[in-house]
mmCIF file of C-alpha atoms in Angstrom:
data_model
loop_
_atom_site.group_PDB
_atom_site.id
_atom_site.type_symbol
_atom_site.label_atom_id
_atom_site.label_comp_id
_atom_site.label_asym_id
_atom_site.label_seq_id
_atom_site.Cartn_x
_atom_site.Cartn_y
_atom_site.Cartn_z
ATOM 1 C CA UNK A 286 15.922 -27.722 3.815
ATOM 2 C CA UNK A 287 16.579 -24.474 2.620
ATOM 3 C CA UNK A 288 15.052 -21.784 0.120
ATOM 4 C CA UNK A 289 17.072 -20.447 -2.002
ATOM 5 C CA UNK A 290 14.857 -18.433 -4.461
ATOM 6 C CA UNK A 291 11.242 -18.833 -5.902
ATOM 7 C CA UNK A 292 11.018 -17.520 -9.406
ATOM 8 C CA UNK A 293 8.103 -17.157 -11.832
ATOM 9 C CA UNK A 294 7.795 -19.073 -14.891
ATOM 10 C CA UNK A 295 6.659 -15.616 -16.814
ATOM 11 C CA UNK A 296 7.477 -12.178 -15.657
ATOM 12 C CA UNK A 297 4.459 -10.617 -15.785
ATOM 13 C CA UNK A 298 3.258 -13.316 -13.386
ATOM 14 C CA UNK A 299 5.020 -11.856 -10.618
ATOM 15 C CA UNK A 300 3.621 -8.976 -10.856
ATOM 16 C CA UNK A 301 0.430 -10.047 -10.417
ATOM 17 C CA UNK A 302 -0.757 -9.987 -6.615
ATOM 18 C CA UNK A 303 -2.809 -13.152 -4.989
ATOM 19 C CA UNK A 304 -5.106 -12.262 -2.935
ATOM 20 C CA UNK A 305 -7.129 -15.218 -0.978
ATOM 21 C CA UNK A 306 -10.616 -14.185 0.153
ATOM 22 C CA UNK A 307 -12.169 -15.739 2.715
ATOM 23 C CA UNK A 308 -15.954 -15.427 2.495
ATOM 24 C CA UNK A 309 -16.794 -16.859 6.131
ATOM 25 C CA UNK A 310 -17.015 -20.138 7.383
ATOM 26 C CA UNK A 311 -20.240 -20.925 5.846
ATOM 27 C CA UNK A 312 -21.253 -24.541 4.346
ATOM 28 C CA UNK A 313 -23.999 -27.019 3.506
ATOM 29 C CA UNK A 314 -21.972 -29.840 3.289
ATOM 30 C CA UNK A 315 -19.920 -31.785 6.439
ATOM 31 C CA UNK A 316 -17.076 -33.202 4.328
ATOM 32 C CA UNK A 317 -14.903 -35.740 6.362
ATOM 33 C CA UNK A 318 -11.760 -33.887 5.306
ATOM 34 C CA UNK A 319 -12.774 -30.127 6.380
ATOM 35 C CA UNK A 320 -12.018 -29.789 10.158
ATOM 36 C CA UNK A 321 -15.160 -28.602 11.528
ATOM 37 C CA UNK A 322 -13.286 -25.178 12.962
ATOM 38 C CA UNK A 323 -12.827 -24.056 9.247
ATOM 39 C CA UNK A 324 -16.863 -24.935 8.215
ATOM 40 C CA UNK A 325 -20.273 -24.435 10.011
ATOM 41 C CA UNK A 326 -23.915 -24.251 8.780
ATOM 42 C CA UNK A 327 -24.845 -21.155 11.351
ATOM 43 C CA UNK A 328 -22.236 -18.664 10.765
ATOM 44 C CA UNK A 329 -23.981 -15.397 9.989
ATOM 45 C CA UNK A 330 -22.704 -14.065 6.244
ATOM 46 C CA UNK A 331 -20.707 -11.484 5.675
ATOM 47 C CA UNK A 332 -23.121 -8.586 4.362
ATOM 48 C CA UNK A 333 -22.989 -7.073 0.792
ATOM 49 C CA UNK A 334 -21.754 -3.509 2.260
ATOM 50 C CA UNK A 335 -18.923 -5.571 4.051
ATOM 51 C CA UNK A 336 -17.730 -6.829 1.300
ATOM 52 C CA UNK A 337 -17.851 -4.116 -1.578
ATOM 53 C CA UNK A 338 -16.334 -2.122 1.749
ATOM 54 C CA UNK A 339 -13.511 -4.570 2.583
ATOM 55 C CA UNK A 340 -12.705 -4.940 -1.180
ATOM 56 C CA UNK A 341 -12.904 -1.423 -2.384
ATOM 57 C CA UNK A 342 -10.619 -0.638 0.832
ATOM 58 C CA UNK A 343 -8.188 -3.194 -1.023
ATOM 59 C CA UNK A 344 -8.494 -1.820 -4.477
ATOM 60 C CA UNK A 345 -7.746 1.967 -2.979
ATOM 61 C CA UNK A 346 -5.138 1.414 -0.573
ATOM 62 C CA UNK A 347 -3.003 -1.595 -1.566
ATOM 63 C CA UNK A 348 -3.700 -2.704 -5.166
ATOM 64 C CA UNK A 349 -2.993 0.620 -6.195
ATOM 65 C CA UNK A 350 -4.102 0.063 -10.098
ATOM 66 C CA UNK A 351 -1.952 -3.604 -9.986
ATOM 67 C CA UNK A 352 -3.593 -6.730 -11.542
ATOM 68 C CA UNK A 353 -4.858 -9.404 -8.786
ATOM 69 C CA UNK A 354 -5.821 -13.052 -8.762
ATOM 70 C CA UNK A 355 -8.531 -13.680 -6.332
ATOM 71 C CA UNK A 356 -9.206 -16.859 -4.541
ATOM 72 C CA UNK A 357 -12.132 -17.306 -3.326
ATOM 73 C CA UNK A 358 -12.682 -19.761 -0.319
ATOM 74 C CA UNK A 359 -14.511 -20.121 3.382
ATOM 75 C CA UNK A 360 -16.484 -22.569 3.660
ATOM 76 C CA UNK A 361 -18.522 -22.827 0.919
ATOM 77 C CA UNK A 362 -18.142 -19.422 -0.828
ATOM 78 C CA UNK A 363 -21.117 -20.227 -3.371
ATOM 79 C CA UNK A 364 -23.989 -20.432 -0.887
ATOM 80 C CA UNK A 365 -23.281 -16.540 0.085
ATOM 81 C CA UNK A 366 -26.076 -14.636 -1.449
ATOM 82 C CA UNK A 367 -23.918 -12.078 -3.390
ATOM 83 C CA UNK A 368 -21.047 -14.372 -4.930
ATOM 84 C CA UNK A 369 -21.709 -14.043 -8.192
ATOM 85 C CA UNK A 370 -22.246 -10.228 -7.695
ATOM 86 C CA UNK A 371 -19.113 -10.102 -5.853
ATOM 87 C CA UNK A 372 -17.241 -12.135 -8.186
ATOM 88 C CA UNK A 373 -18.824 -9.936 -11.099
ATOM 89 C CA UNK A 374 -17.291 -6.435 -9.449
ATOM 90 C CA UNK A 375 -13.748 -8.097 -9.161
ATOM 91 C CA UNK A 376 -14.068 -9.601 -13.137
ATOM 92 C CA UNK A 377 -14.938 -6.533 -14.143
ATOM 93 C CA UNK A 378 -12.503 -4.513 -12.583
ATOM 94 C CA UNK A 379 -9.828 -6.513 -14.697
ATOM 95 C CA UNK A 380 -9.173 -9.266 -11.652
#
């Protein structure tokens, strides 16, 4: 089978990037449907420089002022101390 063209319902929809973030591989839980290469309990996290770094390096050089949708996933991106701050700086920089 063949694709022939994939539209947006809305036009300003397709201008809007998605971006999927991966926090790390971190989880509490051992879900039977999560291969255990995508989740661990001893993965170190990702450190609050790394990711205002890795996400203001996105905002400069490729988002260039454009809206985003952000999905956030890796393991379980909750139990990563600086989620909410995280996912604060990308709200309130219109994402």
């Amino acid at each position: 089978m063949q694709t022939v063209a994939v539209e947006h319902a809305s036009p300003n929809q397709a201008k809007v990037v998605k971006i999927e973030w991966n926090m790390g591989k971190r989880c509490n839980f051992n879900c039977s449907y999560c291969p255990s290469e995508v989740h661990n309990n001893t993965e170190k996290k990702k450190s609050w420089d790394q990711l205002n770094d890795a996400y203001q390096l996105i905002k400069d050089k490729f988002l260039l002022g454009s809206k985003a949708n952000f999905i956030v996933s890796g393991g379980e991106p909750t139990v990563h101390k600086n989620y909410i701050e995280f996912a604060e700086m990308v709200y309130n920089d219109g994402h």
